[in-house]
Coordinates of C-alpha atoms and ligand atoms in Angstrom, one line a residue:
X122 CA 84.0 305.6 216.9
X123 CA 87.1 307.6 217.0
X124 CA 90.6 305.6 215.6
X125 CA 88.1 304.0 213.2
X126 CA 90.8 303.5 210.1
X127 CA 87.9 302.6 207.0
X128 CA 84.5 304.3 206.5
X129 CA 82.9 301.5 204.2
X130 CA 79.8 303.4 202.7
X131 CA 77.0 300.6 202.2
X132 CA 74.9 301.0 199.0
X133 CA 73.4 298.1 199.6
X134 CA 74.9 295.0 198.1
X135 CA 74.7 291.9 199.3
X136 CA 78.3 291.6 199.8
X137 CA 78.7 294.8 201.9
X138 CA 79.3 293.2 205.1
X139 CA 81.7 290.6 203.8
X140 CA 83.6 293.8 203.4
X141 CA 83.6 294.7 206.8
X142 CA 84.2 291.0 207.7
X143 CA 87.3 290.7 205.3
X144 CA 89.0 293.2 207.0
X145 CA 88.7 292.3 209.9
X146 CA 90.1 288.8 209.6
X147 CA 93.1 290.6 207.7
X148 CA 93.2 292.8 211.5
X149 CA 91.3 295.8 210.5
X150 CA 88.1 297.5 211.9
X151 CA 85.9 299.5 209.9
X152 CA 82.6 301.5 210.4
X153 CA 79.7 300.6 207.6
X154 CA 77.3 303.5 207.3
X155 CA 74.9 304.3 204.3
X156 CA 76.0 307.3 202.4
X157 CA 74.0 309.5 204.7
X158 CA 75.5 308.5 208.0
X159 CA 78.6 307.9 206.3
X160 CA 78.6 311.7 205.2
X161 CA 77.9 312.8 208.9
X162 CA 80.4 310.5 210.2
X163 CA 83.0 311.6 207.7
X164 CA 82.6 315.5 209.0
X165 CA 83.7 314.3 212.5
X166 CA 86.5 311.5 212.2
X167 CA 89.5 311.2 210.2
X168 CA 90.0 307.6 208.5
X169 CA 93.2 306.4 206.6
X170 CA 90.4 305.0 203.7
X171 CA 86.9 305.1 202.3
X172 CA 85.5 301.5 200.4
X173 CA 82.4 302.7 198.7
X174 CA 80.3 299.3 198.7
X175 CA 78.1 297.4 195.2
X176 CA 74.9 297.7 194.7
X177 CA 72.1 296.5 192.7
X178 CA 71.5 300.4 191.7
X179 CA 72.5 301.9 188.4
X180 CA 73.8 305.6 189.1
X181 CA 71.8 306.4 186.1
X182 CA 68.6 305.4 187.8
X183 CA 66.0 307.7 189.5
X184 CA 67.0 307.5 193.1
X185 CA 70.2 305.9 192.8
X186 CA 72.3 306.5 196.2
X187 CA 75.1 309.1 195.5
X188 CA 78.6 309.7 197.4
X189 CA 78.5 311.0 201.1
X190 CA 78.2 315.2 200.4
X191 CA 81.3 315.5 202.4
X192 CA 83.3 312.8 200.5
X193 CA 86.8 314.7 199.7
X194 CA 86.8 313.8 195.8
X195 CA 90.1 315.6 196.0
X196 CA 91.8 312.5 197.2
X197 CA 93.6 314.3 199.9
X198 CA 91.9 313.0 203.1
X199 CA 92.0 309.4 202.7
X200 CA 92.5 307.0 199.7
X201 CA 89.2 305.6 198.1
X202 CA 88.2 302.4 196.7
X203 CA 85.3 302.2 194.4
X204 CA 84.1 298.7 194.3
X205 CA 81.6 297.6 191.4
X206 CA 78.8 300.6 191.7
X207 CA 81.3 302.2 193.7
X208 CA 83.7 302.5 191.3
X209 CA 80.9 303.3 188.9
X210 CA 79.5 306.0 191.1
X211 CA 83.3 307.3 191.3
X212 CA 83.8 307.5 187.4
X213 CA 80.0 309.3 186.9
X214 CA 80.5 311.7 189.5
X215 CA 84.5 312.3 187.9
X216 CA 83.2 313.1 184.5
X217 CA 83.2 309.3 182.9
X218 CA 81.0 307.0 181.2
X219 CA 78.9 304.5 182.7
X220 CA 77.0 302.5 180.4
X221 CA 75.3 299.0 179.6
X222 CA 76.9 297.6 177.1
X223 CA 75.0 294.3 176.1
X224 CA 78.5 292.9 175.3
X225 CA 80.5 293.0 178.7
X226 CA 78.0 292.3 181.3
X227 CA 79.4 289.8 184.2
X228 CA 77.6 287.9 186.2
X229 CA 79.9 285.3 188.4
X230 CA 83.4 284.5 187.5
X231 CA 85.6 286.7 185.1
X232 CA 88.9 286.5 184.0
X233 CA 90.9 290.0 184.9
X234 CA 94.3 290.8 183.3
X235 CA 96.3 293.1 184.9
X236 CA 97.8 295.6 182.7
X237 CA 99.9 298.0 185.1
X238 CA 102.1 297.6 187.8
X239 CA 99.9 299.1 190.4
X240 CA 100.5 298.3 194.5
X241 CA 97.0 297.4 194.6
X242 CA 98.3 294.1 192.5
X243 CA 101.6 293.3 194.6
X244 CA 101.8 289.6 194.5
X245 CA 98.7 289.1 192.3
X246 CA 99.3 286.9 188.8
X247 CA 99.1 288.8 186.0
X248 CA 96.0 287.0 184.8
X249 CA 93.5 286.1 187.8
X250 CA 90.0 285.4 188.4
X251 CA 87.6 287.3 189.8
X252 CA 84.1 287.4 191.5
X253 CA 82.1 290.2 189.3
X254 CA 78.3 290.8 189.2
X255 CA 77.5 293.8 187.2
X256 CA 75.3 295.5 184.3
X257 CA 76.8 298.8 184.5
X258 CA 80.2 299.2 183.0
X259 CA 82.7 302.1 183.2
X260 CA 83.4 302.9 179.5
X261 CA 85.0 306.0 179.8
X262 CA 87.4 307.1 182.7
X263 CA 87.1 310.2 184.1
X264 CA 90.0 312.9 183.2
X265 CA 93.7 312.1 185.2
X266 CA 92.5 308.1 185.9
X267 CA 94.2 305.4 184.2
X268 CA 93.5 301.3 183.8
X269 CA 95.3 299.5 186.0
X270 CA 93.3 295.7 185.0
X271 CA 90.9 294.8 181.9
X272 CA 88.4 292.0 181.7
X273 CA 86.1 292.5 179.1
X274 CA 86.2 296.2 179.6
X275 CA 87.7 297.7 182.2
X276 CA 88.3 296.1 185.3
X277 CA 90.5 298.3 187.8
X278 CA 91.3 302.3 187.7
X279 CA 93.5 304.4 189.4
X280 CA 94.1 308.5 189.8
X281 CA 97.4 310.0 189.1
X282 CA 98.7 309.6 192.6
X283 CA 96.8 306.2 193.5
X284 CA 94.5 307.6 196.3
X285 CA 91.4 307.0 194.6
X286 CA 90.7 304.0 193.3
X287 CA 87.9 301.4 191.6
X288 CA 87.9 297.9 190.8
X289 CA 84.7 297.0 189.1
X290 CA 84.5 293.4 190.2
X291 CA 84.3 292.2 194.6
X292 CA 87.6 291.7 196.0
X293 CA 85.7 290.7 199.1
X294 CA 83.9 287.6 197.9
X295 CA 85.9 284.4 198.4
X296 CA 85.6 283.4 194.8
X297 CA 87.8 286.4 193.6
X298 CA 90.9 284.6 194.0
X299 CA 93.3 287.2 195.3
X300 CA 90.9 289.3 196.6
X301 CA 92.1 288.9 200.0
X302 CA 95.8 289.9 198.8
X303 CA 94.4 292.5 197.2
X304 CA 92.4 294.6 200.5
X305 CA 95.7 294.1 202.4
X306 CA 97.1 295.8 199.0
X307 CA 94.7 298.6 199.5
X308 CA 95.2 298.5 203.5
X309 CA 99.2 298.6 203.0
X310 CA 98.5 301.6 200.5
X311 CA 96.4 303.7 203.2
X312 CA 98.8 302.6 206.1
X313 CA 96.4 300.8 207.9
X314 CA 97.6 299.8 210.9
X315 CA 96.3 296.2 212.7
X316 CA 93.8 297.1 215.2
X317 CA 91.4 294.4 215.4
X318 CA 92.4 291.8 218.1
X319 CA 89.6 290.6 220.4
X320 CA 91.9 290.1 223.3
X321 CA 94.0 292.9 223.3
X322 CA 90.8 294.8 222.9
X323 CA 89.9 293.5 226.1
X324 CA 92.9 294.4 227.8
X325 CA 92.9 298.3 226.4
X326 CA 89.0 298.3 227.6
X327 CA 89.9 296.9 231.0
X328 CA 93.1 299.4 231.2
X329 CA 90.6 302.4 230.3
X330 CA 88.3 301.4 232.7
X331 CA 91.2 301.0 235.6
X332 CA 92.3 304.5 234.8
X333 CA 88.8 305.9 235.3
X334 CA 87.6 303.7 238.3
X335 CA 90.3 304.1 241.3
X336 CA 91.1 302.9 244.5
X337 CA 87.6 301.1 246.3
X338 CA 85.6 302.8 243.8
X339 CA 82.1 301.3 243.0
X340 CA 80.8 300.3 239.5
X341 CA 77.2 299.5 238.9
X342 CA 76.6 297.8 236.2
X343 CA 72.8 296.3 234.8
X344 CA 72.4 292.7 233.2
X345 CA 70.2 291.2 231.4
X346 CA 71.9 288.2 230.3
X347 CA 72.5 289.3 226.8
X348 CA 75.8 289.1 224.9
X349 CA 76.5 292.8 225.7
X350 CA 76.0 293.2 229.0
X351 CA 77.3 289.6 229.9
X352 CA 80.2 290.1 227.9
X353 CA 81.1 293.5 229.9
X354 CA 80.1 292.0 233.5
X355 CA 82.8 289.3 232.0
X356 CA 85.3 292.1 231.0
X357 CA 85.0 294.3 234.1
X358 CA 84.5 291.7 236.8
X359 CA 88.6 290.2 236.5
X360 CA 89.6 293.7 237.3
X361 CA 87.0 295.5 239.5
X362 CA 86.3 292.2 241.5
X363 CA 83.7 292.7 244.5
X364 CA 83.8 296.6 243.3
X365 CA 81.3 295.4 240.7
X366 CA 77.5 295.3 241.4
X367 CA 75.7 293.6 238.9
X368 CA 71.9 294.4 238.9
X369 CA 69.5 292.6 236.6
X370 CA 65.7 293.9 236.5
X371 CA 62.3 291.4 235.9
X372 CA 60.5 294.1 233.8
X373 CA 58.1 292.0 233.1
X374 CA 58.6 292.5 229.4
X375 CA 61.1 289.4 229.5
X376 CA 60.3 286.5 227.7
X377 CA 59.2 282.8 229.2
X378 CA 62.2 281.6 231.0
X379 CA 64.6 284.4 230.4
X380 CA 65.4 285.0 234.2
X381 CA 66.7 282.0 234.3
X382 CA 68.7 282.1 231.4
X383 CA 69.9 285.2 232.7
X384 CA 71.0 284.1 236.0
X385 CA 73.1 280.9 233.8
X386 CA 74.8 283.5 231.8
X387 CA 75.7 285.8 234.4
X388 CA 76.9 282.8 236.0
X389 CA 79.0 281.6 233.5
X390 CA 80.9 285.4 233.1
X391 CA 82.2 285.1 236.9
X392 CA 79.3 287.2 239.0
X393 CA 78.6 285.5 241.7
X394 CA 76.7 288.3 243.7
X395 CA 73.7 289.4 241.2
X396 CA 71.1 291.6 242.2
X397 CA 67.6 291.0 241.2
X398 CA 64.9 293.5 241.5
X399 CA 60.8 292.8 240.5
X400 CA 59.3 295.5 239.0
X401 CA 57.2 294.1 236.7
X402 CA 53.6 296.2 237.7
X403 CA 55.4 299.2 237.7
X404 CA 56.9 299.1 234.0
X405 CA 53.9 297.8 233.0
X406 CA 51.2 300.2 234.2
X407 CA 53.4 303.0 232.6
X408 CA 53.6 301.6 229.7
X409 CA 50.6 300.8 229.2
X410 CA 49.4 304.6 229.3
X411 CA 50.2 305.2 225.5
X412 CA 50.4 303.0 222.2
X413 CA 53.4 304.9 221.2
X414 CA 57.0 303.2 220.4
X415 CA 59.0 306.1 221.5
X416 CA 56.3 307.1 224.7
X417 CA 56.8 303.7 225.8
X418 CA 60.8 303.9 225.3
X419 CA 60.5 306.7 227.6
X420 CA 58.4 305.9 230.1
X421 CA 60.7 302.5 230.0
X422 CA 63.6 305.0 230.2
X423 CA 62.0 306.9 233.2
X424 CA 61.8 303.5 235.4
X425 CA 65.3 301.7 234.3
X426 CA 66.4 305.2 235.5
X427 CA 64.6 305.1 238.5
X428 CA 65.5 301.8 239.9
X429 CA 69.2 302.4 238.8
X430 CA 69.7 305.4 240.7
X431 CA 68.2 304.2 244.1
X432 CA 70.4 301.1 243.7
X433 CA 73.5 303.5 242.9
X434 CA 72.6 305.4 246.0
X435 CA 71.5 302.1 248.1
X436 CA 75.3 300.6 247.5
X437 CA 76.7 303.8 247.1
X438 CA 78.3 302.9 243.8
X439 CA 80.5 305.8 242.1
X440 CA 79.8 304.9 238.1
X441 CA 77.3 303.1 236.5
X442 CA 78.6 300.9 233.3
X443 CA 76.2 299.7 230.2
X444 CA 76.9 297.2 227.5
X445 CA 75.8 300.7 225.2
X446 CA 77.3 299.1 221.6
X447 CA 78.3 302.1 218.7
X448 CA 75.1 300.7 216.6
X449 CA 72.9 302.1 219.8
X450 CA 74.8 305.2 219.5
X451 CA 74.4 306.2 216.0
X452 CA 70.3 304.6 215.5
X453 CA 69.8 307.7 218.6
X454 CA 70.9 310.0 216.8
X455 CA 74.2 310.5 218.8
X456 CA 76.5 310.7 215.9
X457 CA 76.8 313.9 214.5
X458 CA 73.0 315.5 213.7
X459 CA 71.8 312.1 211.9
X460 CA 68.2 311.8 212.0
X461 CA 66.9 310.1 215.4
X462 CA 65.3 307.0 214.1
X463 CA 65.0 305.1 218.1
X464 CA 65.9 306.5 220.9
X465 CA 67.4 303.4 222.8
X466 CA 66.5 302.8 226.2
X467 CA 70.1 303.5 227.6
X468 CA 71.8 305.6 225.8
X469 CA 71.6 309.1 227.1
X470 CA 70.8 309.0 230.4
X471 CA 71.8 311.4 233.2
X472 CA 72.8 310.1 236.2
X473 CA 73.9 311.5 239.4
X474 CA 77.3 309.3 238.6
X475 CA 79.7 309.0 236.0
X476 CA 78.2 306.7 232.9
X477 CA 81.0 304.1 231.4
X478 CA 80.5 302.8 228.0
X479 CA 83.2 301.0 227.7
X480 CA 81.3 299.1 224.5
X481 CA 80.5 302.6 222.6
X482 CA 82.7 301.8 219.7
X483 CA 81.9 298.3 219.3
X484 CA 79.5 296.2 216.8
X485 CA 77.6 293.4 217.9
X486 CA 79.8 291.0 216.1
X487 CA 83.1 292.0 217.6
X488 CA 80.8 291.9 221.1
X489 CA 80.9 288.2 220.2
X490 CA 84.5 287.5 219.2
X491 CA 84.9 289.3 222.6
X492 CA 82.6 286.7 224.4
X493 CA 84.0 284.3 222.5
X494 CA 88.3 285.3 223.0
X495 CA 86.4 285.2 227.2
X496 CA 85.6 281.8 226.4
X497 CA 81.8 282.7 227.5
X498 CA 79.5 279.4 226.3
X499 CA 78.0 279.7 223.1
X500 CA 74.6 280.4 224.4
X501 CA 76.1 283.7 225.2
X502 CA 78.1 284.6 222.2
X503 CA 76.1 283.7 219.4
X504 CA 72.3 284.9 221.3
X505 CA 70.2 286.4 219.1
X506 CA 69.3 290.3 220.6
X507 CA 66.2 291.3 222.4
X508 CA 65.1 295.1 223.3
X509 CA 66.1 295.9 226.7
X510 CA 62.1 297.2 226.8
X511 CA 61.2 293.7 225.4
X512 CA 57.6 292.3 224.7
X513 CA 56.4 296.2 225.6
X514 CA 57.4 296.8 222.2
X515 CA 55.7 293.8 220.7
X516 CA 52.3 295.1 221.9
X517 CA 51.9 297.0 218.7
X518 CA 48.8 299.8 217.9
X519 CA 47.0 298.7 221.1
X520 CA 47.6 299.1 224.8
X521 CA 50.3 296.9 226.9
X522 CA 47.9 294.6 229.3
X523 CA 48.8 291.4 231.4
X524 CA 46.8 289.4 229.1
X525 CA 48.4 290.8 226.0
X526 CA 51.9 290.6 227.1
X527 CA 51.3 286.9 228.4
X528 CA 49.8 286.3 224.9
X529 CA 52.8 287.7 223.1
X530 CA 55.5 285.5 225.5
X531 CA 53.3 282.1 224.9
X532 CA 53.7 283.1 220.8
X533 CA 57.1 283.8 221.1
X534 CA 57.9 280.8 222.8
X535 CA 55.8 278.9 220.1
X536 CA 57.2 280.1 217.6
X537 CA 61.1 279.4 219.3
X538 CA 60.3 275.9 219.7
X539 CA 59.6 275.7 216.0
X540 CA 62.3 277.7 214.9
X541 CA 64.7 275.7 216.9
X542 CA 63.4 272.5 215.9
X543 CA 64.3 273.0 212.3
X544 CA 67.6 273.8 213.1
X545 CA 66.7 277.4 212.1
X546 CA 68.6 279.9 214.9
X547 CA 71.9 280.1 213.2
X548 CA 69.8 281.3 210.1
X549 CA 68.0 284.1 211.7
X550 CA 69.7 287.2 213.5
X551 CA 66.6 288.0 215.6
X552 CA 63.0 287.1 215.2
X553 CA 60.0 289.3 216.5
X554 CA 56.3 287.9 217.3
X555 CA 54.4 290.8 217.6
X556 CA 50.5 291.2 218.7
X557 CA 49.1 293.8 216.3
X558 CA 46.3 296.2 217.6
X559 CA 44.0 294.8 214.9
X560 CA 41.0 292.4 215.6
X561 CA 39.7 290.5 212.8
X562 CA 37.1 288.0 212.1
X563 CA 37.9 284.7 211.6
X564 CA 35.9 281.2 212.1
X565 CA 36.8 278.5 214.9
X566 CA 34.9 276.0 215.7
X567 CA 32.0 276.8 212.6
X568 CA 31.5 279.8 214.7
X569 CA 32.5 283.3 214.0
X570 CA 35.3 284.7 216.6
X571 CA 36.7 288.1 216.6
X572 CA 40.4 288.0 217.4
X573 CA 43.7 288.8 217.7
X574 CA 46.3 288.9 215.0
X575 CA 50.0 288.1 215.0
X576 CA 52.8 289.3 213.2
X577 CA 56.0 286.9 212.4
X578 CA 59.3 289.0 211.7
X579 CA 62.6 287.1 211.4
X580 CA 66.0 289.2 209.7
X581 CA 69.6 288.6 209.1
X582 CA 71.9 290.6 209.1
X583 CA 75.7 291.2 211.0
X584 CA 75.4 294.6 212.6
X585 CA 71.7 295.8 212.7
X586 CA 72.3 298.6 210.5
X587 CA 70.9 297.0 207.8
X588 CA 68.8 293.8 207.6
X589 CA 67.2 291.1 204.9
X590 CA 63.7 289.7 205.8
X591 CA 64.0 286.0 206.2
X592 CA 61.5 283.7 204.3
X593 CA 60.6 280.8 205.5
X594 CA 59.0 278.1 204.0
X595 CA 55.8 277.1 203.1
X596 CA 56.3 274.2 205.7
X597 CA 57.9 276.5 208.5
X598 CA 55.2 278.6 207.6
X599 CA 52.1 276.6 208.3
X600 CA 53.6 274.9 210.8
X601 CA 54.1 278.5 212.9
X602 CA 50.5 279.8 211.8
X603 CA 48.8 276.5 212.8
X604 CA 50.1 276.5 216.2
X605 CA 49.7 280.1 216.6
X606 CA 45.7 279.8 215.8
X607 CA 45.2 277.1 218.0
X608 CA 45.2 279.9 220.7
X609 CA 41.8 280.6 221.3
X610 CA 42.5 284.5 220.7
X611 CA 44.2 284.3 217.6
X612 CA 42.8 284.5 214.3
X613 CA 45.1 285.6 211.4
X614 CA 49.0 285.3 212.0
X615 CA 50.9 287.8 209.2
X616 CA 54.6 287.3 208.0
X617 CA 56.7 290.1 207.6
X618 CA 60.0 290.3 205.6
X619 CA 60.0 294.0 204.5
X620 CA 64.0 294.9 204.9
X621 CA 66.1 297.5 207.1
X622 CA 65.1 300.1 205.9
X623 CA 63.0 301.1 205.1
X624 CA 61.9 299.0 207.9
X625 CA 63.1 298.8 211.1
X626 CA 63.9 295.0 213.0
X627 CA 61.7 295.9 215.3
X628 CA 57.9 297.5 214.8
X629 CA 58.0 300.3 217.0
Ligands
LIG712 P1 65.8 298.5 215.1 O1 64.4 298.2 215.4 O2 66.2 299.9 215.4 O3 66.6 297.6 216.1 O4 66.2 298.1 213.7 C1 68.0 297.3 216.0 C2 68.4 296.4 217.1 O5 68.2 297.1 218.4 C3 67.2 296.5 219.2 N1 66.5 297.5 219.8 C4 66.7 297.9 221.1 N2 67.5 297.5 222.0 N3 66.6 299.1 223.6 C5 67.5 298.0 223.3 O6 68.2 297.6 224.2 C6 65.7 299.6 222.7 O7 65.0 300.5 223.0 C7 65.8 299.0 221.4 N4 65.1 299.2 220.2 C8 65.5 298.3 219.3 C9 66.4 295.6 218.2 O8 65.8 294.6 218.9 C10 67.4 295.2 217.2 O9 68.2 294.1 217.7

C-alpha cells in the first residue's frame, strides 16, 4: 500500500465509502481502515492526509471508537480532516466541548455560512447547503482552532496553520452542494497529487511486471474465472504473450456450472491456452479431516500449493503471479502486526519461484474499473466474489462430505435463481448458503424428519472491509425458504444479517 496519499479512518458511518469513492472520481486513491488498522498502517506509510470518517457513536459513549494511537495530533505529518464525529472526536480529544444541545441538532439539509476565508472554501458561496446528520455538536473549540463556517452552531474549524481540520456536516454526500469542491479544496491543501487512473494503472503494473519478468521468462499464473484473477490474466497476457501459463483447478468446492463460466471468462481476457487440472477427491478428502475454518484453509493451502509447484516445475515456469488484492493482505495479518483474522488461501505462500502480486495494492472496486478500462464483459467486472476454497467453507460445524457439498451447490444454485429473478444481484455484494452442522427436527409429510439446516447470508458493501447484512423481504424470504425445504434433507433454513464485524462475510 505504499504511495497511498489518504488514510480515511472508518468509524463506521454509512457514508464512509462514499468517501473513498469521492476521491477517487476527483483522481485520488485512498486506504479505509478502522482506527485500529488505520493506527498500524499509519506507523508504516507516510500519507499527504488523514479524513477521520462519521459515525452513529457519540465520543461520550461507553465504547465509542477513539483516534488511531499513532495519529500525529501535532499536525505535522499530514493535514487532518474531521468529518461529523470526526471532527467531534478531534475537538474532545483537543480539549473542546462536545455536547447535545436540543436546539441545533441536524438531521438532512442545513444551511452553512461561511464566515472565514479559509482554502478549504475556494470557490464555495458564502452561504451553501449542506448534507448534515448529527446529535453531537462541537460547542467549544479546542485551544489554537478557530471557525471557519456556522450553521446553527458551528459548522467548520480550523488549527492555526490549517493542517487539522473539521467540518461537522458530509462533504461526501451528493446533497452537500459543494462538497465535491470542497475535498478537492482539502486535496489541493495536502498536495495531493492525481493517482487514480484505471488505464495508466495498467500500464505502470504491466511496466513493473516487464522489468521483473525478462527475456523468455515463464509466468504461471492460476484462474479461477473471477474478477481478480481474470482481470490480471487480461493485464499480463498483452505483454507476456505465450510466456503466460494460465492454470485453473476443479477443486471440487466450485459451484454448479462455474467451470464453465470460468473457461467464458478466461476466454473473453485473451487466454487461449488454459490449463485445467481435476483434483477434486484430493481437496476434498483433506478437508474433510477437521471442522475447522482455518484447518481447512490450510490443508486447502497445502494442495493449491502442491499442484502449483508440480505445474511450475512441469512447464518450467520462472514466477508464479496471483490476483492477491491489498484487502487479502491486510484480513492475513500482513500489514504491520494487526491481528490475523483469515488467513487467505494465497497469500503467503513459498514457492520455489518468485511470487508476483502485481494486485497487492489494489481494492476490489478499482479491480473492476480495471476490468472495466480492459473492456472485460460485465459478467467479469461486476461478479460477485467467491473463496478460492469455495463451498469447503460453507460446510460449517460438521465434516466436508460429497453429499454435503453437493447439498450446499444445489442450495446455492436455488437460491441464485431466485436472487436473480428479482433483479436482486446488483443489490447484493456476495451471498453465502451455508449447511450448518446442526440437525433439527422438523415435520414433512405429517411425519417427523431429522434434518439439515441452512443458513442464508447476503452483504453489501464496496471493499469487504466492512459489510451491512442485506434483508430481504418477507416475499424473497419465503420464496428462498420454501424452495430450500422442498429438499428432502432440509428442515429449517436461517437468515443471517449480522454486519462486518463483528461478523465476518463468510462463516468460517
Ligand atoms: P471475510 O469472510 O474475511 O471475507 O469477511 C472477505 C472476502 O474474502 C473472501 N474470502 C476468501 N477468498 N480465499 C479467498 O480467495 C479465502 O480463504 C477467503 N476467505 C474469505 C470472502 O468470500 C469475501 O469475499
Amino acid at each position: 500500500m505504499k504511495g497511498i496519499q489518504i488514510l480515511v479512518v472508518d468509524y463506521g458511518s454509512q457514508y464512509t465509502l462514499v468517501i473513498g469513492r469521492t476521491l477517487r472520481e476527483l483522481g485520488v486513491r485512498s486506504v479505509i481502515l478502522p482506527p485500529k488498522k488505520a493506527d498500524v498502517w499509519l506507523k508504516e506509510n507516510n500519507p499527504k492526509a488523514v479524513i477521520l470518517s462519521g459515525s452513529n457513536w457519540s465520543v461520550h459513549n461507553t465504547g465509542a471508537p477513539g483516534l488511531p494511537k499513532s495519529l500525529d495530533l501535532n499536525g505535522e505529518k499530514y493535514f487532518i480532516l474531521g468529518v461529523c464525529y470526526g471532527m467531534q472526536l478531534l475537538a474532545h480529544k483537543l480539549g473542546g466541548k462536545v455536547e447535545r444541545p436540543l436546539l441545533h441538532r441536524e438531521y438532512g439539509p442545513a444551511i452553512v455560512n461561511l464566515t472565514a476565508k479559509h482554502p478549504l472554501w475556494v470557490g464555495v458561496p458564502k452561504k451553501t447547503t449542506v448534507w448534515a446528520s448529527h446529535g453531537d455538536t462541537v460547542s467549544n473549540l479546542p485551544k489554537g482552532f478557530t471557525p471557519i463556517a456556522k450553521s446553527g452552531g458551528f459548522a467548520a474549524m480550523t488549527n492555526k496553520n490549517n493542517r487539522m481540520l473539521g467540518v461537522q456536516f458530509h462533504p461526501e454526500v451528493a446533497d452537500t452542494k459543494e462538497g465535491k469542491k470542497i475535498l478537492q479544496n482539502f486535496l489541493n491543501l495536502a498536495n495531493c497529487q492525481k493517482d487514480w487512473d484505471p488505464v495508466n494503472l495498467i500500464h505502470q503494473i504491466q511496466k513493473e511486471v516487464l522489468g521483473i519478468v525478462k527475456g523468455k521468462e515463464k509466468v504461471i499464473l492460476g484462474v479461477s474465472g473471477g474478477v481478480d484473477s481474470t482481470t490480471l490474466a487480461a493485464v499480463l497476457t498483452p505483454i507476456l504473450k505465450d510466456r503466460l501459463i494460465c492454470v485453473a483447478i476443479d477443486t471440487g468446492g466450485l459451484r454448479q456450472d462455474e467451470m464453465a463460466e470460468l473457461k467464458a471468462n478466461t476466454k473473453s481476457a485473451g487466454i487461449k491456452n488454459l490449463k485445467i487440472i481435476t483434483a477434486s477427491d484430493e481437496f476434498r478428502k483433506n478437508i474433510g479431516t477437521t471442522i475447522d475454518g482455518e484447518e481447512k484453509r490450510a490443508q486447502f493451502r497445502k494442495i493449491y500449493k502442491k499442484i502449483f509447484a508440480e505445474q511450475i516445475k512441469k512447464y518450467r515456469a520462472d514466477f508464479i503471479a496471483q490476483g492477491t488484492l491489498a484487502t487479502d493482505i491486510i484480513e492475513s495479518g500482513q500489514v504491520g502486526k494487526s491481528a490475523m483474522i483469515k488467513t487467505h488461501h494465497n497469500v503467503g505462500l513459498k514457492w520455489k519461484v518468485e511470487d508476483l502480486h502485481p494486485f497487492r495494492n489494489l481494492f476490489k472496486y478499482e479491480v473492476r474499473e480495471l476490468a472495466r478500462a480492459l473492456k472485460l464483459p460485465r459478467a467479469v467486472y461486476e461478479r460477485n466474489p467467491f473463496p478460492g476454497p469455495g463451498l469447503y467453507l460453507r460446510v460449517v460445524g460438521t465434516p466436508v462430505s460429497k453429499e454435503n457439498i453437493e447439498l450446499v451447490r444445489e442450495a446455492d444454485k436455488a437460491v441464485n435463481e431466485i436472487i436473480k429473478k428479482h433483479n436482486l444481484e446488483k443489490e447484493i455484494s456476495q451471498l453465502i448458503v451455508a449447511l450448518l452442522g446442526i440437525n433439527s427436527v422438523g415435520v414433512k409429510g405429517d411425519e417427523r424428519v431429522y434434518g439439515h439446516s441452512l443458513a442464508i447470508r447476503a452483504v453489501q458493501t464496496v471493499d469487504f472491509m466492512t459489510a451491512k447484512g442485506y434483508y430481504f423481504s418477507e416475499e424473497i424470504v419465503n420464496e428462498i425458504t420454501s424452495a430450500l425445504t422442498k429438499h428432502k434433507g432440509i428442515v429449517r433454513v436461517f437468515f443471517d444479517m449480522t454486519p462486518k464485524p463483528p461478523a465476518t462475510t463468510e462463516f468460517e
